[in-house]
């Protein structure tokens, strides 16, 4: 499949997802889901587990800390390498529902961080795997529905986050 064909499919999928995001009450919920991927919850849960779970909390905390220390620079490097414009900058007559933090879209940082956390949670607390990956998937979907990422940005972000988490767990566990 050529890059042009991939872009065409990605754009078609983007429009397909976004036909559901015109409802203003839905946008409020989608924004709230997206906001859970901003990073505050990661710090809160990591610190909570550090103090409350004597068997896994400390290792969970340090694994997540190392993973984010690797993921954030990798995410920034990839953004600068690809320099893929966001949907609102590439598509005619399309406005995102939020203002993104930067001008490039590939990979999705929110999705990368969410899948990083879901992968680590799944490893340390397997009973929460379905909840963690469902939440991470919703964060990724919210980024598409808010109009700041194409579907491939989210898929690559998910792969980045899960990969970095896996590498970090191999190193520390």
PDB file of C-alpha atoms in Angstrom:
ATOM      1  CA  UNK A   1       0.000   0.000   0.000  1.00  0.00           C
ATOM      2  CA  UNK A   2       1.443   3.347  -0.999  1.00  0.00           C
ATOM      3  CA  UNK A   3       1.772   6.285   1.349  1.00  0.00           C
ATOM      4  CA  UNK A   4      -0.805   8.171  -0.706  1.00  0.00           C
ATOM      5  CA  UNK A   5      -3.303   5.300  -0.317  1.00  0.00           C
ATOM      6  CA  UNK A   6      -2.624   5.080   3.435  1.00  0.00           C
ATOM      7  CA  UNK A   7      -3.256   8.828   3.767  1.00  0.00           C
ATOM      8  CA  UNK A   8      -6.507   8.506   1.813  1.00  0.00           C
ATOM      9  CA  UNK A   9      -7.759   5.649   4.034  1.00  0.00           C
ATOM     10  CA  UNK A  10      -6.619   7.500   7.172  1.00  0.00           C
ATOM     11  CA  UNK A  11      -8.503  10.635   6.111  1.00  0.00           C
ATOM     12  CA  UNK A  12     -11.645   8.643   5.271  1.00  0.00           C
ATOM     13  CA  UNK A  13     -11.521   6.952   8.681  1.00  0.00           C
ATOM     14  CA  UNK A  14     -10.976  10.329  10.348  1.00  0.00           C
ATOM     15  CA  UNK A  15     -14.120  11.734   8.712  1.00  0.00           C
ATOM     16  CA  UNK A  16     -16.062   8.557   9.542  1.00  0.00           C
ATOM     17  CA  UNK A  17     -15.191   8.872  13.250  1.00  0.00           C
ATOM     18  CA  UNK A  18     -15.833  12.603  13.318  1.00  0.00           C
ATOM     19  CA  UNK A  19     -19.364  12.372  11.990  1.00  0.00           C
ATOM     20  CA  UNK A  20     -20.245  11.321  15.556  1.00  0.00           C
ATOM     21  CA  UNK A  21     -18.560  14.207  17.300  1.00  0.00           C
ATOM     22  CA  UNK A  22     -20.764  17.118  16.277  1.00  0.00           C
ATOM     23  CA  UNK A  23     -23.094  16.769  19.279  1.00  0.00           C
ATOM     24  CA  UNK A  24     -22.076  19.351  21.887  1.00  0.00           C
ATOM     25  CA  UNK A  25     -23.027  17.156  24.868  1.00  0.00           C
ATOM     26  CA  UNK A  26     -20.926  14.334  23.413  1.00  0.00           C
ATOM     27  CA  UNK A  27     -17.964  16.702  23.008  1.00  0.00           C
ATOM     28  CA  UNK A  28     -18.090  17.497  26.719  1.00  0.00           C
ATOM     29  CA  UNK A  29     -17.751  13.785  27.548  1.00  0.00           C
ATOM     30  CA  UNK A  30     -15.069  13.258  24.884  1.00  0.00           C
ATOM     31  CA  UNK A  31     -13.044  16.173  26.278  1.00  0.00           C
ATOM     32  CA  UNK A  32     -13.313  14.705  29.776  1.00  0.00           C
ATOM     33  CA  UNK A  33     -12.045  11.330  28.549  1.00  0.00           C
ATOM     34  CA  UNK A  34      -9.173  13.010  26.711  1.00  0.00           C
ATOM     35  CA  UNK A  35      -8.255  15.009  29.825  1.00  0.00           C
ATOM     36  CA  UNK A  36      -7.712  11.768  31.772  1.00  0.00           C
ATOM     37  CA  UNK A  37      -4.728  11.241  29.462  1.00  0.00           C
ATOM     38  CA  UNK A  38      -3.104  14.588  30.310  1.00  0.00           C
ATOM     39  CA  UNK A  39      -0.794  13.030  32.910  1.00  0.00           C
ATOM     40  CA  UNK A  40      -2.270  14.035  36.259  1.00  0.00           C
ATOM     41  CA  UNK A  41      -3.842  10.628  36.875  1.00  0.00           C
ATOM     42  CA  UNK A  42      -0.558   8.845  36.135  1.00  0.00           C
ATOM     43  CA  UNK A  43       1.199  10.779  38.869  1.00  0.00           C
ATOM     44  CA  UNK A  44      -1.703  10.318  41.275  1.00  0.00           C
ATOM     45  CA  UNK A  45      -2.050   6.541  40.791  1.00  0.00           C
ATOM     46  CA  UNK A  46       1.698   5.949  40.671  1.00  0.00           C
ATOM     47  CA  UNK A  47       2.196   7.804  43.948  1.00  0.00           C
ATOM     48  CA  UNK A  48      -0.834   6.124  45.524  1.00  0.00           C
ATOM     49  CA  UNK A  49       0.438   2.670  44.600  1.00  0.00           C
ATOM     50  CA  UNK A  50       3.948   3.592  45.745  1.00  0.00           C
ATOM     51  CA  UNK A  51       2.607   4.230  49.253  1.00  0.00           C
ATOM     52  CA  UNK A  52      -0.240   1.701  49.490  1.00  0.00           C
ATOM     53  CA  UNK A  53       0.964  -1.437  47.702  1.00  0.00           C
ATOM     54  CA  UNK A  54       3.919  -2.858  49.604  1.00  0.00           C
ATOM     55  CA  UNK A  55       4.344  -5.806  47.229  1.00  0.00           C
ATOM     56  CA  UNK A  56       4.375  -4.068  43.801  1.00  0.00           C
ATOM     57  CA  UNK A  57       3.899  -0.337  44.306  1.00  0.00           C
ATOM     58  CA  UNK A  58       7.536   0.749  44.415  1.00  0.00           C
ATOM     59  CA  UNK A  59       8.532  -1.297  41.363  1.00  0.00           C
ATOM     60  CA  UNK A  60       5.390  -0.141  39.531  1.00  0.00           C
ATOM     61  CA  UNK A  61       6.282   3.487  40.297  1.00  0.00           C
ATOM     62  CA  UNK A  62       9.897   3.198  39.132  1.00  0.00           C
ATOM     63  CA  UNK A  63       8.950   1.217  36.040  1.00  0.00           C
ATOM     64  CA  UNK A  64       6.409   3.877  35.047  1.00  0.00           C
ATOM     65  CA  UNK A  65       8.893   6.644  35.822  1.00  0.00           C
ATOM     66  CA  UNK A  66      11.553   5.043  33.633  1.00  0.00           C
ATOM     67  CA  UNK A  67       9.048   4.341  30.868  1.00  0.00           C
ATOM     68  CA  UNK A  68       7.864   7.951  30.746  1.00  0.00           C
ATOM     69  CA  UNK A  69      11.479   9.152  30.843  1.00  0.00           C
ATOM     70  CA  UNK A  70      12.033   7.126  27.658  1.00  0.00           C
ATOM     71  CA  UNK A  71       8.659   7.735  25.989  1.00  0.00           C
ATOM     72  CA  UNK A  72       8.533  11.517  26.220  1.00  0.00           C
ATOM     73  CA  UNK A  73      11.813  12.203  24.353  1.00  0.00           C
ATOM     74  CA  UNK A  74      10.997   9.489  21.792  1.00  0.00           C
ATOM     75  CA  UNK A  75       7.558  11.023  21.213  1.00  0.00           C
ATOM     76  CA  UNK A  76       9.096  14.494  20.758  1.00  0.00           C
ATOM     77  CA  UNK A  77      11.758  13.189  18.362  1.00  0.00           C
ATOM     78  CA  UNK A  78       9.145  11.362  16.269  1.00  0.00           C
ATOM     79  CA  UNK A  79       6.956  14.484  16.119  1.00  0.00           C
ATOM     80  CA  UNK A  80       9.899  16.469  14.738  1.00  0.00           C
ATOM     81  CA  UNK A  81      10.904  13.718  12.308  1.00  0.00           C
ATOM     82  CA  UNK A  82       7.452  13.205  10.786  1.00  0.00           C
ATOM     83  CA  UNK A  83       6.168  16.797  11.099  1.00  0.00           C
ATOM     84  CA  UNK A  84       2.718  15.586  10.101  1.00  0.00           C
ATOM     85  CA  UNK A  85       0.236  18.433  10.204  1.00  0.00           C
ATOM     86  CA  UNK A  86      -2.840  18.060  12.368  1.00  0.00           C
ATOM     87  CA  UNK A  87      -6.217  17.431  10.705  1.00  0.00           C
ATOM     88  CA  UNK A  88      -7.363  21.045  11.061  1.00  0.00           C
ATOM     89  CA  UNK A  89      -4.232  22.188   9.201  1.00  0.00           C
ATOM     90  CA  UNK A  90      -4.533  19.545   6.457  1.00  0.00           C
ATOM     91  CA  UNK A  91      -8.261  19.317   5.826  1.00  0.00           C
ATOM     92  CA  UNK A  92     -10.363  22.052   4.277  1.00  0.00           C
ATOM     93  CA  UNK A  93     -13.216  23.439   6.357  1.00  0.00           C
ATOM     94  CA  UNK A  94     -12.403  21.347   9.410  1.00  0.00           C
ATOM     95  CA  UNK A  95     -11.946  22.805  12.875  1.00  0.00           C
ATOM     96  CA  UNK A  96     -10.819  20.780  15.873  1.00  0.00           C
ATOM     97  CA  UNK A  97     -12.919  20.847  19.037  1.00  0.00           C
ATOM     98  CA  UNK A  98      -9.859  21.740  21.139  1.00  0.00           C
ATOM     99  CA  UNK A  99      -6.603  23.599  20.600  1.00  0.00           C
ATOM    100  CA  UNK A 100      -3.742  21.102  20.480  1.00  0.00           C
ATOM    101  CA  UNK A 101      -0.544  21.710  22.428  1.00  0.00           C
ATOM    102  CA  UNK A 102       1.631  21.713  19.288  1.00  0.00           C
ATOM    103  CA  UNK A 103       1.254  21.735  15.515  1.00  0.00           C
ATOM    104  CA  UNK A 104       2.244  18.158  14.663  1.00  0.00           C
ATOM    105  CA  UNK A 105       0.082  15.079  15.042  1.00  0.00           C
ATOM    106  CA  UNK A 106       2.212  11.946  14.592  1.00  0.00           C
ATOM    107  CA  UNK A 107       2.345  10.173  17.024  1.00  0.00           C
ATOM    108  CA  UNK A 108      -0.439  10.892  19.491  1.00  0.00           C
ATOM    109  CA  UNK A 109       1.251  11.648  22.808  1.00  0.00           C
ATOM    110  CA  UNK A 110      -1.932  11.185  24.833  1.00  0.00           C
ATOM    111  CA  UNK A 111      -2.410   7.754  23.304  1.00  0.00           C
ATOM    112  CA  UNK A 112       1.235   6.788  23.784  1.00  0.00           C
ATOM    113  CA  UNK A 113       1.100   7.754  27.462  1.00  0.00           C
ATOM    114  CA  UNK A 114      -2.232   5.998  28.017  1.00  0.00           C
ATOM    115  CA  UNK A 115      -1.066   2.737  26.409  1.00  0.00           C
ATOM    116  CA  UNK A 116       2.202   2.954  28.301  1.00  0.00           C
ATOM    117  CA  UNK A 117       0.259   3.135  31.562  1.00  0.00           C
ATOM    118  CA  UNK A 118      -2.232   0.448  30.500  1.00  0.00           C
ATOM    119  CA  UNK A 119       0.609  -1.927  29.609  1.00  0.00           C
ATOM    120  CA  UNK A 120       2.337  -1.428  32.951  1.00  0.00           C
ATOM    121  CA  UNK A 121      -0.927  -1.702  34.906  1.00  0.00           C
ATOM    122  CA  UNK A 122      -1.744  -4.876  32.991  1.00  0.00           C
ATOM    123  CA  UNK A 123       1.616  -6.380  33.881  1.00  0.00           C
ATOM    124  CA  UNK A 124       1.556  -5.542  37.580  1.00  0.00           C
ATOM    125  CA  UNK A 125      -2.200  -5.844  38.149  1.00  0.00           C
ATOM    126  CA  UNK A 126      -3.552  -8.275  35.507  1.00  0.00           C
ATOM    127  CA  UNK A 127      -7.106  -8.196  36.871  1.00  0.00           C
ATOM    128  CA  UNK A 128      -7.307  -4.569  35.710  1.00  0.00           C
ATOM    129  CA  UNK A 129      -6.080  -5.267  32.146  1.00  0.00           C
ATOM    130  CA  UNK A 130      -9.456  -4.935  30.440  1.00  0.00           C
ATOM    131  CA  UNK A 131     -10.236  -1.706  32.268  1.00  0.00           C
ATOM    132  CA  UNK A 132      -6.767  -0.262  31.586  1.00  0.00           C
ATOM    133  CA  UNK A 133      -6.734  -1.050  27.866  1.00  0.00           C
ATOM    134  CA  UNK A 134     -10.365   0.004  27.400  1.00  0.00           C
ATOM    135  CA  UNK A 135      -9.560   3.344  29.016  1.00  0.00           C
ATOM    136  CA  UNK A 136      -6.397   3.761  26.897  1.00  0.00           C
ATOM    137  CA  UNK A 137      -8.409   2.986  23.759  1.00  0.00           C
ATOM    138  CA  UNK A 138     -11.008   5.582  24.734  1.00  0.00           C
ATOM    139  CA  UNK A 139      -8.267   8.176  25.242  1.00  0.00           C
ATOM    140  CA  UNK A 140      -6.966   7.424  21.745  1.00  0.00           C
ATOM    141  CA  UNK A 141     -10.453   7.546  20.240  1.00  0.00           C
ATOM    142  CA  UNK A 142     -11.152  10.833  22.015  1.00  0.00           C
ATOM    143  CA  UNK A 143      -8.152  12.405  20.285  1.00  0.00           C
ATOM    144  CA  UNK A 144      -9.612  11.489  16.887  1.00  0.00           C
ATOM    145  CA  UNK A 145     -13.104  12.656  17.845  1.00  0.00           C
ATOM    146  CA  UNK A 146     -11.746  15.962  19.107  1.00  0.00           C
ATOM    147  CA  UNK A 147     -10.197  16.420  15.680  1.00  0.00           C
ATOM    148  CA  UNK A 148      -6.542  16.674  16.710  1.00  0.00           C
ATOM    149  CA  UNK A 149      -5.296  13.304  15.410  1.00  0.00           C
ATOM    150  CA  UNK A 150      -5.747  10.983  12.479  1.00  0.00           C
ATOM    151  CA  UNK A 151      -6.402   7.301  13.279  1.00  0.00           C
ATOM    152  CA  UNK A 152      -2.861   6.286  12.278  1.00  0.00           C
ATOM    153  CA  UNK A 153      -1.442   8.839  14.760  1.00  0.00           C
ATOM    154  CA  UNK A 154      -3.353   7.019  17.486  1.00  0.00           C
ATOM    155  CA  UNK A 155      -2.322   3.535  16.333  1.00  0.00           C
ATOM    156  CA  UNK A 156       1.343   4.547  16.204  1.00  0.00           C
ATOM    157  CA  UNK A 157       1.010   6.271  19.597  1.00  0.00           C
ATOM    158  CA  UNK A 158      -0.476   3.082  21.090  1.00  0.00           C
ATOM    159  CA  UNK A 159       2.375   1.024  19.647  1.00  0.00           C
ATOM    160  CA  UNK A 160       4.969   3.502  20.939  1.00  0.00           C
ATOM    161  CA  UNK A 161       3.529   3.538  24.467  1.00  0.00           C
ATOM    162  CA  UNK A 162       3.116  -0.238  24.744  1.00  0.00           C
ATOM    163  CA  UNK A 163       6.606  -0.838  23.310  1.00  0.00           C
ATOM    164  CA  UNK A 164       8.349   1.582  25.656  1.00  0.00           C
ATOM    165  CA  UNK A 165       6.449   0.124  28.626  1.00  0.00           C
ATOM    166  CA  UNK A 166       7.473  -3.393  27.622  1.00  0.00           C
ATOM    167  CA  UNK A 167      11.122  -2.395  27.256  1.00  0.00           C
ATOM    168  CA  UNK A 168      11.061  -0.662  30.634  1.00  0.00           C
ATOM    169  CA  UNK A 169       9.551  -3.705  32.314  1.00  0.00           C
ATOM    170  CA  UNK A 170      12.196  -5.968  30.742  1.00  0.00           C
ATOM    171  CA  UNK A 171      14.918  -3.719  32.135  1.00  0.00           C
ATOM    172  CA  UNK A 172      13.511  -3.304  35.656  1.00  0.00           C
ATOM    173  CA  UNK A 173      11.700  -6.565  36.368  1.00  0.00           C
TER     174      UNK A 173
END
